PDB file of C-alpha atoms and ligand atoms in Angstrom:
ATOM      1  CA  MET A   1      10.790  14.292 -14.599  1.00 70.00           C
ATOM      2  CA  THR A   2      11.493  12.598 -17.946  1.00 73.00           C
ATOM      3  CA  GLN A   3       9.006  10.045 -19.136  1.00 80.00           C
ATOM      4  CA  PRO A   4      10.387   6.824 -20.650  1.00 81.00           C
ATOM      5  CA  THR A   5      10.153   6.717 -24.425  1.00 84.00           C
ATOM      6  CA  SER A   6      10.559   2.998 -25.137  1.00 90.00           C
ATOM      7  CA  SER A   7       8.947  -0.007 -23.522  1.00 90.00           C
ATOM      8  CA  GLN A   8      12.402  -1.198 -22.449  1.00 90.00           C
ATOM      9  CA  ALA A   9      13.035   2.107 -20.653  1.00 91.00           C
ATOM     10  CA  TYR A  10       9.565   1.901 -19.165  1.00 90.00           C
ATOM     11  CA  GLN A  11      10.297  -1.549 -17.752  1.00 87.00           C
ATOM     12  CA  GLU A  12      13.595  -0.390 -16.319  1.00 89.00           C
ATOM     13  CA  LEU A  13      11.858   2.477 -14.609  1.00 91.00           C
ATOM     14  CA  LEU A  14       9.094   0.238 -13.279  1.00 91.00           C
ATOM     15  CA  PHE A  15      11.527  -2.089 -11.534  1.00 92.00           C
ATOM     16  CA  ALA A  16      14.174   0.495 -10.619  1.00 93.00           C
ATOM     17  CA  GLY A  17      14.990   0.421  -6.940  1.00 93.00           C
ATOM     18  CA  LEU A  18      13.307  -2.945  -6.354  1.00 97.00           C
ATOM     19  CA  PRO A  19      15.543  -5.544  -4.700  1.00 97.00           C
ATOM     20  CA  ASP A  20      17.918  -7.919  -6.455  1.00 98.00           C
ATOM     21  CA  PHE A  21      17.097 -11.561  -5.843  1.00 98.00           C
ATOM     22  CA  GLU A  22      20.302 -12.850  -4.280  1.00 98.00           C
ATOM     23  CA  PRO A  23      21.412 -16.373  -5.243  1.00 98.00           C
ATOM     24  CA  GLY A  24      20.999 -18.741  -2.294  1.00 98.00           C
ATOM     25  CA  SER A  25      17.946 -16.984  -0.908  1.00 98.00           C
ATOM     26  CA  VAL A  26      14.239 -17.791  -0.792  1.00 98.00           C
ATOM     27  CA  TRP A  27      11.422 -15.330  -1.331  1.00 98.00           C
ATOM     28  CA  LEU A  28       7.985 -16.252  -0.018  1.00 98.00           C
ATOM     29  CA  VAL A  29       5.681 -14.341  -2.269  1.00 98.00           C
ATOM     30  CA  GLY A  30       1.923 -13.817  -2.294  1.00 98.00           C
ATOM     31  CA  ALA A  31       0.461 -13.717  -5.804  1.00 97.00           C
ATOM     32  CA  GLY A  32      -2.908 -12.318  -4.776  1.00 98.00           C
ATOM     33  CA  PRO A  33      -6.292 -14.007  -5.130  1.00 97.00           C
ATOM     34  CA  GLY A  34      -6.317 -14.745  -8.866  1.00 96.00           C
ATOM     35  CA  ASP A  35      -6.626 -11.703 -11.091  1.00 96.00           C
ATOM     36  CA  ARG A  36      -3.112 -11.062 -12.363  1.00 95.00           C
ATOM     37  CA  GLY A  37      -3.639  -7.329 -11.990  1.00 96.00           C
ATOM     38  CA  LEU A  38      -3.668  -7.823  -8.225  1.00 97.00           C
ATOM     39  CA  MET A  39      -0.064  -9.007  -8.101  1.00 97.00           C
ATOM     40  CA  THR A  40       2.432  -6.592  -6.610  1.00 97.00           C
ATOM     41  CA  LEU A  41       5.464  -5.200  -8.400  1.00 97.00           C
ATOM     42  CA  HIS A  42       7.572  -7.088  -5.869  1.00 98.00           C
ATOM     43  CA  ALA A  43       5.916 -10.335  -6.992  1.00 97.00           C
ATOM     44  CA  VAL A  44       6.594  -9.657 -10.677  1.00 96.00           C
ATOM     45  CA  ASN A  45      10.128  -8.506  -9.854  1.00 97.00           C
ATOM     46  CA  ALA A  46      10.648 -11.827  -8.050  1.00 98.00           C
ATOM     47  CA  MET A  47       9.285 -13.831 -10.966  1.00 97.00           C
ATOM     48  CA  ARG A  48      11.537 -12.224 -13.532  1.00 95.00           C
ATOM     49  CA  GLN A  49      14.675 -13.049 -11.495  1.00 97.00           C
ATOM     50  CA  ALA A  50      13.893 -16.458  -9.964  1.00 98.00           C
ATOM     51  CA  ASP A  51      15.796 -19.586 -10.999  1.00 98.00           C
ATOM     52  CA  VAL A  52      13.199 -21.929  -9.500  1.00 98.00           C
ATOM     53  CA  ILE A  53       9.529 -21.304  -8.753  1.00 98.00           C
ATOM     54  CA  ILE A  54       7.701 -23.608  -6.371  1.00 97.00           C
ATOM     55  CA  TYR A  55       4.025 -22.823  -6.657  1.00 96.00           C
ATOM     56  CA  ASP A  56       0.713 -23.774  -5.094  1.00 93.00           C
ATOM     57  CA  ALA A  57      -2.589 -25.043  -6.427  1.00 92.00           C
ATOM     58  CA  LEU A  58      -4.122 -21.567  -6.276  1.00 92.00           C
ATOM     59  CA  ILE A  59      -1.575 -20.101  -8.698  1.00 93.00           C
ATOM     60  CA  ASP A  60      -2.676 -19.570 -12.282  1.00 91.00           C
ATOM     61  CA  GLU A  61       0.008 -21.350 -14.312  1.00 91.00           C
ATOM     62  CA  ALA A  62      -0.382 -18.781 -17.103  1.00 92.00           C
ATOM     63  CA  ASP A  63       1.180 -16.219 -14.775  1.00 90.00           C
ATOM     64  CA  LEU A  64       4.419 -18.199 -14.645  1.00 92.00           C
ATOM     65  CA  ALA A  65       5.069 -16.753 -18.097  1.00 89.00           C
ATOM     66  CA  PHE A  66       6.556 -13.667 -16.407  1.00 88.00           C
ATOM     67  CA  ALA A  67       9.519 -15.790 -15.401  1.00 95.00           C
ATOM     68  CA  LYS A  68      12.899 -16.133 -17.150  1.00 94.00           C
ATOM     69  CA  PRO A  69      12.880 -18.488 -20.160  1.00 94.00           C
ATOM     70  CA  ASP A  70      15.096 -21.066 -18.411  1.00 95.00           C
ATOM     71  CA  VAL A  71      13.225 -21.031 -15.102  1.00 97.00           C
ATOM     72  CA  VAL A  72      12.459 -24.357 -13.447  1.00 97.00           C
ATOM     73  CA  THR A  73       8.934 -24.637 -12.063  1.00 96.00           C
ATOM     74  CA  GLU A  74       7.753 -27.178  -9.501  1.00 95.00           C
ATOM     75  CA  TYR A  75       4.161 -27.740  -8.460  1.00 94.00           C
ATOM     76  CA  ALA A  76       3.707 -28.175  -4.721  1.00 91.00           C
ATOM     77  CA  GLY A  77      -0.038 -27.917  -4.473  1.00 79.00           C
ATOM     78  CA  LYS A  78      -2.406 -29.545  -2.115  1.00 64.00           C
ATOM     79  CA  ARG A  79      -5.521 -30.546  -3.953  1.00 60.00           C
ATOM     80  CA  GLY A  80      -8.728 -30.942  -1.957  1.00 51.00           C
ATOM     81  CA  GLY A  81      -9.149 -34.159  -0.024  1.00 49.00           C
ATOM     82  CA  ARG A  82      -5.579 -35.345  -0.414  1.00 49.00           C
ATOM     83  CA  PRO A  83      -3.448 -34.779   2.663  1.00 51.00           C
ATOM     84  CA  SER A  84      -1.027 -31.906   2.317  1.00 54.00           C
ATOM     85  CA  SER A  85       1.628 -32.557  -0.357  1.00 60.00           C
ATOM     86  CA  ASN A  86       3.871 -32.952   2.644  1.00 82.00           C
ATOM     87  CA  GLN A  87       4.718 -29.572   4.089  1.00 85.00           C
ATOM     88  CA  GLN A  88       7.950 -30.973   5.456  1.00 88.00           C
ATOM     89  CA  ASP A  89       9.094 -32.015   1.962  1.00 90.00           C
ATOM     90  CA  ILE A  90       8.297 -28.589   0.525  1.00 93.00           C
ATOM     91  CA  THR A  91      10.261 -26.871   3.248  1.00 95.00           C
ATOM     92  CA  LEU A  92      13.243 -29.179   2.828  1.00 95.00           C
ATOM     93  CA  ARG A  93      13.164 -28.623  -0.917  1.00 96.00           C
ATOM     94  CA  LEU A  94      13.295 -24.835  -0.430  1.00 97.00           C
ATOM     95  CA  ILE A  95      16.321 -25.173   1.832  1.00 98.00           C
ATOM     96  CA  GLU A  96      18.048 -27.634  -0.510  1.00 97.00           C
ATOM     97  CA  LEU A  97      17.599 -25.404  -3.575  1.00 98.00           C
ATOM     98  CA  ALA A  98      18.800 -22.327  -1.699  1.00 98.00           C
ATOM     99  CA  ARG A  99      21.903 -24.210  -0.576  1.00 98.00           C
ATOM    100  CA  GLU A 100      22.583 -25.070  -4.228  1.00 98.00           C
ATOM    101  CA  GLY A 101      22.817 -21.335  -4.783  1.00 98.00           C
ATOM    102  CA  LYS A 102      19.482 -20.916  -6.551  1.00 98.00           C
ATOM    103  CA  ARG A 103      17.164 -17.926  -6.353  1.00 98.00           C
ATOM    104  CA  VAL A 104      14.139 -19.745  -4.995  1.00 98.00           C
ATOM    105  CA  LEU A 105      10.681 -18.275  -5.352  1.00 98.00           C
ATOM    106  CA  ARG A 106       7.959 -19.833  -3.245  1.00 98.00           C
ATOM    107  CA  LEU A 107       4.784 -18.532  -4.860  1.00 97.00           C
ATOM    108  CA  LYS A 108       1.544 -18.756  -2.913  1.00 97.00           C
ATOM    109  CA  GLY A 109      -2.029 -17.677  -3.468  1.00 97.00           C
ATOM    110  CA  GLY A 110      -3.220 -14.537  -1.698  1.00 98.00           C
ATOM    111  CA  ASP A 111      -0.943 -13.517   1.154  1.00 98.00           C
ATOM    112  CA  PRO A 112       1.670 -15.996   2.387  1.00 97.00           C
ATOM    113  CA  PHE A 113       0.985 -15.231   6.048  1.00 98.00           C
ATOM    114  CA  ILE A 114      -2.796 -15.648   5.897  1.00 98.00           C
ATOM    115  CA  PHE A 115      -3.802 -19.315   6.198  1.00 95.00           C
ATOM    116  CA  GLY A 116      -1.000 -20.140   3.809  1.00 89.00           C
ATOM    117  CA  ARG A 117       1.614 -21.815   6.011  1.00 92.00           C
ATOM    118  CA  GLY A 118       4.044 -19.052   5.088  1.00 95.00           C
ATOM    119  CA  GLY A 119       4.853 -18.736   8.774  1.00 96.00           C
ATOM    120  CA  GLU A 120       5.925 -22.368   9.033  1.00 95.00           C
ATOM    121  CA  GLU A 121       8.080 -22.131   5.913  1.00 96.00           C
ATOM    122  CA  ALA A 122       9.705 -18.885   7.048  1.00 97.00           C
ATOM    123  CA  LEU A 123      10.498 -20.370  10.461  1.00 97.00           C
ATOM    124  CA  ALA A 124      12.174 -23.371   8.865  1.00 97.00           C
ATOM    125  CA  LEU A 125      14.263 -21.059   6.649  1.00 98.00           C
ATOM    126  CA  SER A 126      15.205 -18.985   9.634  1.00 98.00           C
ATOM    127  CA  GLU A 127      16.290 -22.079  11.541  1.00 97.00           C
ATOM    128  CA  ALA A 128      18.309 -23.290   8.554  1.00 98.00           C
ATOM    129  CA  LYS A 129      19.885 -19.824   8.302  1.00 98.00           C
ATOM    130  CA  VAL A 130      18.727 -19.412   4.711  1.00 98.00           C
ATOM    131  CA  PRO A 131      18.170 -15.722   3.937  1.00 98.00           C
ATOM    132  CA  PHE A 132      14.559 -14.994   3.007  1.00 98.00           C
ATOM    133  CA  ARG A 133      12.179 -12.187   2.114  1.00 98.00           C
ATOM    134  CA  ILE A 134       8.404 -12.093   2.552  1.00 98.00           C
ATOM    135  CA  VAL A 135       6.317 -10.373  -0.094  1.00 98.00           C
ATOM    136  CA  PRO A 136       2.749  -9.822   1.073  1.00 98.00           C
ATOM    137  CA  GLY A 137      -0.093 -10.281  -1.359  1.00 98.00           C
ATOM    138  CA  ILE A 138      -3.726  -9.276  -1.442  1.00 98.00           C
ATOM    139  CA  THR A 139      -5.491 -11.952   0.537  1.00 98.00           C
ATOM    140  CA  ALA A 140      -8.623 -13.559  -0.925  1.00 98.00           C
ATOM    141  CA  GLY A 141     -10.684 -12.355   2.020  1.00 98.00           C
ATOM    142  CA  ILE A 142      -9.994  -8.748   1.081  1.00 98.00           C
ATOM    143  CA  GLY A 143      -9.567  -8.844  -2.707  1.00 98.00           C
ATOM    144  CA  GLY A 144     -12.304 -11.404  -3.229  1.00 98.00           C
ATOM    145  CA  LEU A 145     -14.807  -9.387  -1.250  1.00 98.00           C
ATOM    146  CA  SER A 146     -14.012  -6.260  -3.253  1.00 98.00           C
ATOM    147  CA  TYR A 147     -14.655  -8.130  -6.492  1.00 98.00           C
ATOM    148  CA  ALA A 148     -17.935  -9.372  -5.082  1.00 98.00           C
ATOM    149  CA  GLY A 149     -18.990  -5.803  -4.294  1.00 98.00           C
ATOM    150  CA  ILE A 150     -19.014  -6.483  -0.552  1.00 98.00           C
ATOM    151  CA  PRO A 151     -17.109  -3.968   1.607  1.00 98.00           C
ATOM    152  CA  ALA A 152     -15.365  -5.790   4.470  1.00 98.00           C
ATOM    153  CA  THR A 153     -16.232  -2.839   6.681  1.00 98.00           C
ATOM    154  CA  TYR A 154     -18.958  -0.256   6.340  1.00 98.00           C
ATOM    155  CA  ARG A 155     -19.242   2.447   8.961  1.00 96.00           C
ATOM    156  CA  GLU A 156     -22.936   2.007   9.759  1.00 96.00           C
ATOM    157  CA  ILE A 157     -22.663  -1.791   9.941  1.00 97.00           C
ATOM    158  CA  ASN A 158     -19.392  -2.995  11.479  1.00 97.00           C
ATOM    159  CA  GLN A 159     -16.339  -1.702  13.258  1.00 97.00           C
ATOM    160  CA  SER A 160     -14.423  -4.968  13.069  1.00 97.00           C
ATOM    161  CA  VAL A 161     -13.950  -7.945  10.826  1.00 98.00           C
ATOM    162  CA  THR A 162     -12.798 -11.457  11.689  1.00 98.00           C
ATOM    163  CA  PHE A 163     -10.926 -13.834   9.388  1.00 98.00           C
ATOM    164  CA  LEU A 164     -11.175 -17.477  10.272  1.00 97.00           C
ATOM    165  CA  THR A 165     -10.527 -20.876   8.760  1.00 96.00           C
ATOM    166  CA  GLY A 166     -13.260 -23.492   8.505  1.00 95.00           C
ATOM    167  CA  HIS A 167     -10.913 -26.373   9.139  1.00 90.00           C
ATOM    168  CA  ASP A 168      -7.879 -27.026  11.254  1.00 85.00           C
ATOM    169  CA  ARG A 169      -4.871 -29.238  10.567  1.00 85.00           C
ATOM    170  CA  THR A 170      -6.884 -32.403  11.155  1.00 87.00           C
ATOM    171  CA  GLY A 171      -9.488 -31.325   8.607  1.00 88.00           C
ATOM    172  CA  SER A 172     -12.233 -30.771  11.191  1.00 90.00           C
ATOM    173  CA  VAL A 173     -14.031 -27.599  12.237  1.00 91.00           C
ATOM    174  CA  PRO A 174     -11.398 -25.823  14.369  1.00 90.00           C
ATOM    175  CA  SER A 175     -11.998 -26.839  17.970  1.00 88.00           C
ATOM    176  CA  ALA A 176      -9.552 -24.236  19.274  1.00 89.00           C
ATOM    177  CA  LEU A 177     -12.033 -21.539  18.206  1.00 92.00           C
ATOM    178  CA  ASP A 178     -14.550 -20.365  20.776  1.00 95.00           C
ATOM    179  CA  TRP A 179     -17.552 -20.331  18.424  1.00 96.00           C
ATOM    180  CA  ASP A 180     -19.839 -18.644  20.960  1.00 97.00           C
ATOM    181  CA  ALA A 181     -17.322 -15.856  21.331  1.00 97.00           C
ATOM    182  CA  VAL A 182     -17.024 -15.554  17.543  1.00 97.00           C
ATOM    183  CA  ALA A 183     -20.815 -15.426  17.224  1.00 97.00           C
ATOM    184  CA  LYS A 184     -21.079 -12.706  19.863  1.00 97.00           C
ATOM    185  CA  GLY A 185     -17.956 -10.704  19.178  1.00 96.00           C
ATOM    186  CA  SER A 186     -17.385 -10.765  15.420  1.00 96.00           C
ATOM    187  CA  GLN A 187     -19.570  -8.354  13.546  1.00 97.00           C
ATOM    188  CA  VAL A 188     -18.512  -9.518  10.107  1.00 98.00           C
ATOM    189  CA  ILE A 189     -16.944 -12.932   9.648  1.00 98.00           C
ATOM    190  CA  VAL A 190     -14.894 -13.844   6.578  1.00 98.00           C
ATOM    191  CA  MET A 191     -14.228 -17.550   6.371  1.00 98.00           C
ATOM    192  CA  TYR A 192     -11.560 -19.361   4.384  1.00 98.00           C
ATOM    193  CA  MET A 193     -11.824 -23.092   3.641  1.00 96.00           C
ATOM    194  CA  ALA A 194     -15.288 -23.186   5.149  1.00 96.00           C
ATOM    195  CA  MET A 195     -17.235 -24.930   2.394  1.00 94.00           C
ATOM    196  CA  LYS A 196     -16.857 -28.494   3.569  1.00 93.00           C
ATOM    197  CA  HIS A 197     -18.187 -27.852   7.062  1.00 95.00           C
ATOM    198  CA  LEU A 198     -20.498 -24.978   6.204  1.00 97.00           C
ATOM    199  CA  SER A 199     -23.650 -26.426   7.735  1.00 96.00           C
ATOM    200  CA  SER A 200     -22.033 -27.241  11.061  1.00 96.00           C
ATOM    201  CA  ILE A 201     -20.300 -23.839  11.147  1.00 97.00           C
ATOM    202  CA  THR A 202     -23.491 -21.900  10.438  1.00 98.00           C
ATOM    203  CA  GLN A 203     -25.256 -23.993  13.091  1.00 97.00           C
ATOM    204  CA  LYS A 204     -22.572 -23.081  15.642  1.00 97.00           C
ATOM    205  CA  LEU A 205     -23.062 -19.397  14.846  1.00 98.00           C
ATOM    206  CA  LEU A 206     -26.852 -19.708  15.155  1.00 98.00           C
ATOM    207  CA  ASP A 207     -26.417 -21.573  18.454  1.00 97.00           C
ATOM    208  CA  GLY A 208     -24.191 -18.696  19.558  1.00 97.00           C
ATOM    209  CA  GLY A 209     -27.050 -16.257  19.014  1.00 97.00           C
ATOM    210  CA  ARG A 210     -26.636 -14.984  15.432  1.00 98.00           C
ATOM    211  CA  ARG A 211     -29.850 -14.149  13.575  1.00 97.00           C
ATOM    212  CA  PRO A 212     -30.826 -16.644  10.849  1.00 98.00           C
ATOM    213  CA  GLU A 213     -31.903 -13.764   8.589  1.00 97.00           C
ATOM    214  CA  GLU A 214     -28.486 -12.114   8.749  1.00 97.00           C
ATOM    215  CA  GLY A 215     -26.797 -11.641   5.358  1.00 98.00           C
ATOM    216  CA  ALA A 216     -24.428 -14.326   4.099  1.00 98.00           C
ATOM    217  CA  ALA A 217     -22.626 -14.858   0.814  1.00 98.00           C
ATOM    218  CA  ILE A 218     -20.270 -17.292  -0.787  1.00 98.00           C
ATOM    219  CA  VAL A 219     -17.691 -16.135  -3.332  1.00 98.00           C
ATOM    220  CA  CYS A 220     -16.112 -18.857  -5.478  1.00 98.00           C
ATOM    221  CA  ASN A 221     -13.044 -18.333  -7.672  1.00 97.00           C
ATOM    222  CA  ALA A 222     -13.001 -14.737  -6.570  1.00 98.00           C
ATOM    223  CA  THR A 223     -11.367 -12.170  -8.878  1.00 97.00           C
ATOM    224  CA  THR A 224     -11.087 -14.662 -11.753  1.00 96.00           C
ATOM    225  CA  THR A 225     -13.246 -14.816 -14.867  1.00 94.00           C
ATOM    226  CA  ASN A 226     -15.017 -17.775 -13.229  1.00 95.00           C
ATOM    227  CA  GLN A 227     -16.067 -15.814 -10.174  1.00 97.00           C
ATOM    228  CA  GLN A 228     -19.445 -16.899  -8.814  1.00 97.00           C
ATOM    229  CA  VAL A 229     -21.300 -15.262  -5.954  1.00 98.00           C
ATOM    230  CA  LEU A 230     -24.309 -16.596  -4.126  1.00 98.00           C
ATOM    231  CA  VAL A 231     -26.151 -14.390  -1.653  1.00 98.00           C
ATOM    232  CA  ALA A 232     -28.382 -15.912   1.005  1.00 98.00           C
ATOM    233  CA  THR A 233     -28.872 -15.653   4.739  1.00 98.00           C
ATOM    234  CA  LEU A 234     -27.020 -17.296   7.599  1.00 98.00           C
ATOM    235  CA  GLY A 235     -29.956 -19.685   7.927  1.00 98.00           C
ATOM    236  CA  THR A 236     -29.996 -20.728   4.268  1.00 98.00           C
ATOM    237  CA  ILE A 237     -26.451 -20.374   2.949  1.00 98.00           C
ATOM    238  CA  ALA A 238     -25.289 -23.943   3.641  1.00 97.00           C
ATOM    239  CA  GLU A 239     -28.274 -25.507   1.923  1.00 98.00           C
ATOM    240  CA  LYS A 240     -28.172 -23.127  -1.044  1.00 98.00           C
ATOM    241  CA  THR A 241     -24.451 -23.679  -1.540  1.00 97.00           C
ATOM    242  CA  LYS A 242     -25.044 -27.407  -1.721  1.00 96.00           C
ATOM    243  CA  ALA A 243     -27.995 -27.058  -4.083  1.00 97.00           C
ATOM    244  CA  ALA A 244     -25.979 -24.818  -6.416  1.00 97.00           C
ATOM    245  CA  ASN A 245     -23.135 -27.369  -6.374  1.00 95.00           C
ATOM    246  CA  LEU A 246     -20.568 -24.606  -5.846  1.00 95.00           C
ATOM    247  CA  GLN A 247     -16.928 -25.632  -5.841  1.00 92.00           C
ATOM    248  CA  PRO A 248     -13.909 -24.354  -3.891  1.00 95.00           C
ATOM    249  CA  PRO A 249     -11.879 -22.226  -3.611  1.00 97.00           C
ATOM    250  CA  ALA A 250     -14.526 -20.190  -1.881  1.00 98.00           C
ATOM    251  CA  LEU A 251     -14.928 -17.559   0.779  1.00 98.00           C
ATOM    252  CA  VAL A 252     -17.933 -17.290   3.015  1.00 98.00           C
ATOM    253  CA  VAL A 253     -18.965 -13.912   4.386  1.00 98.00           C
ATOM    254  CA  ILE A 254     -21.411 -13.517   7.232  1.00 98.00           C
ATOM    255  CA  GLY A 255     -22.783 -10.091   8.073  1.00 98.00           C
ATOM    256  CA  ASP A 256     -25.091  -7.421   6.806  1.00 96.00           C
ATOM    257  CA  VAL A 257     -22.351  -5.875   4.641  1.00 98.00           C
ATOM    258  CA  VAL A 258     -23.419  -8.589   2.187  1.00 98.00           C
ATOM    259  CA  HIS A 259     -26.576  -6.589   1.342  1.00 97.00           C
ATOM    260  CA  LEU A 260     -24.464  -3.786  -0.128  1.00 98.00           C
ATOM    261  CA  ARG A 261     -23.615  -6.054  -3.042  1.00 98.00           C
ATOM    262  CA  GLU A 262     -27.017  -5.337  -4.533  1.00 97.00           C
ATOM    263  CA  ARG A 263     -25.794  -1.831  -5.319  1.00 97.00           C
ATOM    264  CA  LEU A 264     -22.034  -2.371  -5.478  1.00 98.00           C
ATOM    265  CA  ASP A 265     -21.644  -5.362  -7.789  1.00 97.00           C
ATOM    266  CA  TRP A 266     -19.317  -3.541 -10.169  1.00 97.00           C
ATOM    267  CA  TYR A 267     -17.651  -6.711 -11.468  1.00 96.00           C
ATOM    268  CA  THR A 268     -20.760  -8.248 -13.034  1.00 93.00           C
ATOM    269  CA  ALA A 269     -21.784  -4.824 -14.293  1.00 90.00           C
ATOM    270  CA  MET A 270     -18.455  -4.400 -16.115  1.00 89.00           C
ATOM    271  CA  ALA A 271     -18.698  -7.837 -17.713  1.00 80.00           C
ATOM    272  CA  LEU A 272     -22.131  -7.055 -19.197  1.00 69.00           C
ATOM    273  CA  PRO A 273     -22.138  -5.716 -22.742  1.00 65.00           C
ATOM    274  CA  GLN A 274     -22.332  -1.919 -22.645  1.00 59.00           C
ATOM    275  CA  GLU A 275     -25.468  -0.385 -24.179  1.00 56.00           C
TER     276      GLU A 275
HETATM  277  N1  SAH B 301      -3.016 -17.442   1.575  1.00 81.14           N
HETATM  278  C1  SAH B 301      -4.305 -17.428   0.901  1.00 81.14           C
HETATM  279  C2  SAH B 301      -5.274 -18.390   1.525  1.00 81.14           C
HETATM  280  C3  SAH B 301      -4.862 -19.829   1.406  1.00 81.14           C
HETATM  281  S1  SAH B 301      -6.009 -20.941   2.113  1.00 81.14           S
HETATM  282  C4  SAH B 301      -4.849 -15.990   0.909  1.00 81.14           C
HETATM  283  O1  SAH B 301      -4.298 -15.126   1.584  1.00 81.14           O
HETATM  284  O2  SAH B 301      -5.824 -15.738   0.201  1.00 81.14           O
HETATM  285  C5  SAH B 301      -6.980 -21.388   0.731  1.00 81.14           C
HETATM  286  C6  SAH B 301      -8.359 -20.786   0.857  1.00 81.14           C
HETATM  287  O3  SAH B 301      -8.330 -19.413   0.521  1.00 81.14           O
HETATM  288  C7  SAH B 301      -9.387 -21.385  -0.082  1.00 81.14           C
HETATM  289  O4  SAH B 301      -9.900 -22.600   0.418  1.00 81.14           O
HETATM  290  C8  SAH B 301     -10.425 -20.302  -0.072  1.00 81.14           C
HETATM  291  O5  SAH B 301     -11.172 -20.295   1.109  1.00 81.14           O
HETATM  292  C9  SAH B 301      -9.551 -19.053  -0.068  1.00 81.14           C
HETATM  293  N2  SAH B 301      -9.285 -18.564  -1.426  1.00 81.14           N
HETATM  294  C10 SAH B 301      -8.081 -18.363  -1.984  1.00 81.14           C
HETATM  295  N3  SAH B 301      -8.205 -17.871  -3.239  1.00 81.14           N
HETATM  296  C11 SAH B 301      -9.523 -17.745  -3.458  1.00 81.14           C
HETATM  297  C12 SAH B 301     -10.301 -17.287  -4.558  1.00 81.14           C
HETATM  298  N4  SAH B 301      -9.748 -16.850  -5.688  1.00 81.14           N
HETATM  299  N5  SAH B 301     -11.646 -17.301  -4.427  1.00 81.14           N
HETATM  300  C13 SAH B 301     -12.231 -17.719  -3.289  1.00 81.14           C
HETATM  301  N6  SAH B 301     -11.548 -18.167  -2.238  1.00 81.14           N
HETATM  302  C14 SAH B 301     -10.220 -18.184  -2.304  1.00 81.14           C
END
């Protein structure tokens, strides 16, 4: 094997064999949880070819610099409190741009198929017969936990992990979830969008039989330089989160895997000045 000798040759090698972005198609791409190093090669390959990038609130705008110089970028975020920046409009815009013959990149935080409405957008594209590709990304519930030094599974502690969302389309605690069943059946629970209703959610889990002294943590801005982690117990996490005035985006983890952070917090350790 010959190693590339120039950075140009290196780049060519890096992207060799990755797909061409066909004009008139849409790629739904996950950008990962925040740290640019967690983007996939497919994501970067998409960015360097796209004509238009429609991106979400969770995307770091600095990362759009990977795109072509004449790229058009459109913000389609949903910022807390405000109702969704009309999902229908976003979907129609994707279809419209594709029909104009553009290479349309829909860039989303984490993974597009995990609580990201990627499924809805893909279905609409399928119905409109617009060709599309899905590029998975590292979801916050996995990448964020790693950066917090909390293994999502640990052999002695759990044999399963549950991802759930703390609010449904109406903005309330999801009523379609059987909270008693979650409390009984989910050894480790990783919650997205759970900050707003944290006290009622933790109460539902306690009512379902979970121990108040069980480990719990909240990870804000996971994988970014502003990452903040608060460790508490199921009984105290809601109150402590409020007192610390933590802000979303945040993940909440319930389960005794949280205690491993004490020994596995590599991220804080790396940020400390070396002796
Ligand atoms: N598709 C995304 C999730 C979108 S829903 C994914 O796979 O990660 C938005 C929620 O994801 C936020 O409210 C928060 O709960 C979580 N989230 C996304 N990025 C995060 C981050 N960097 N730190 C903490 N939570 C994050």
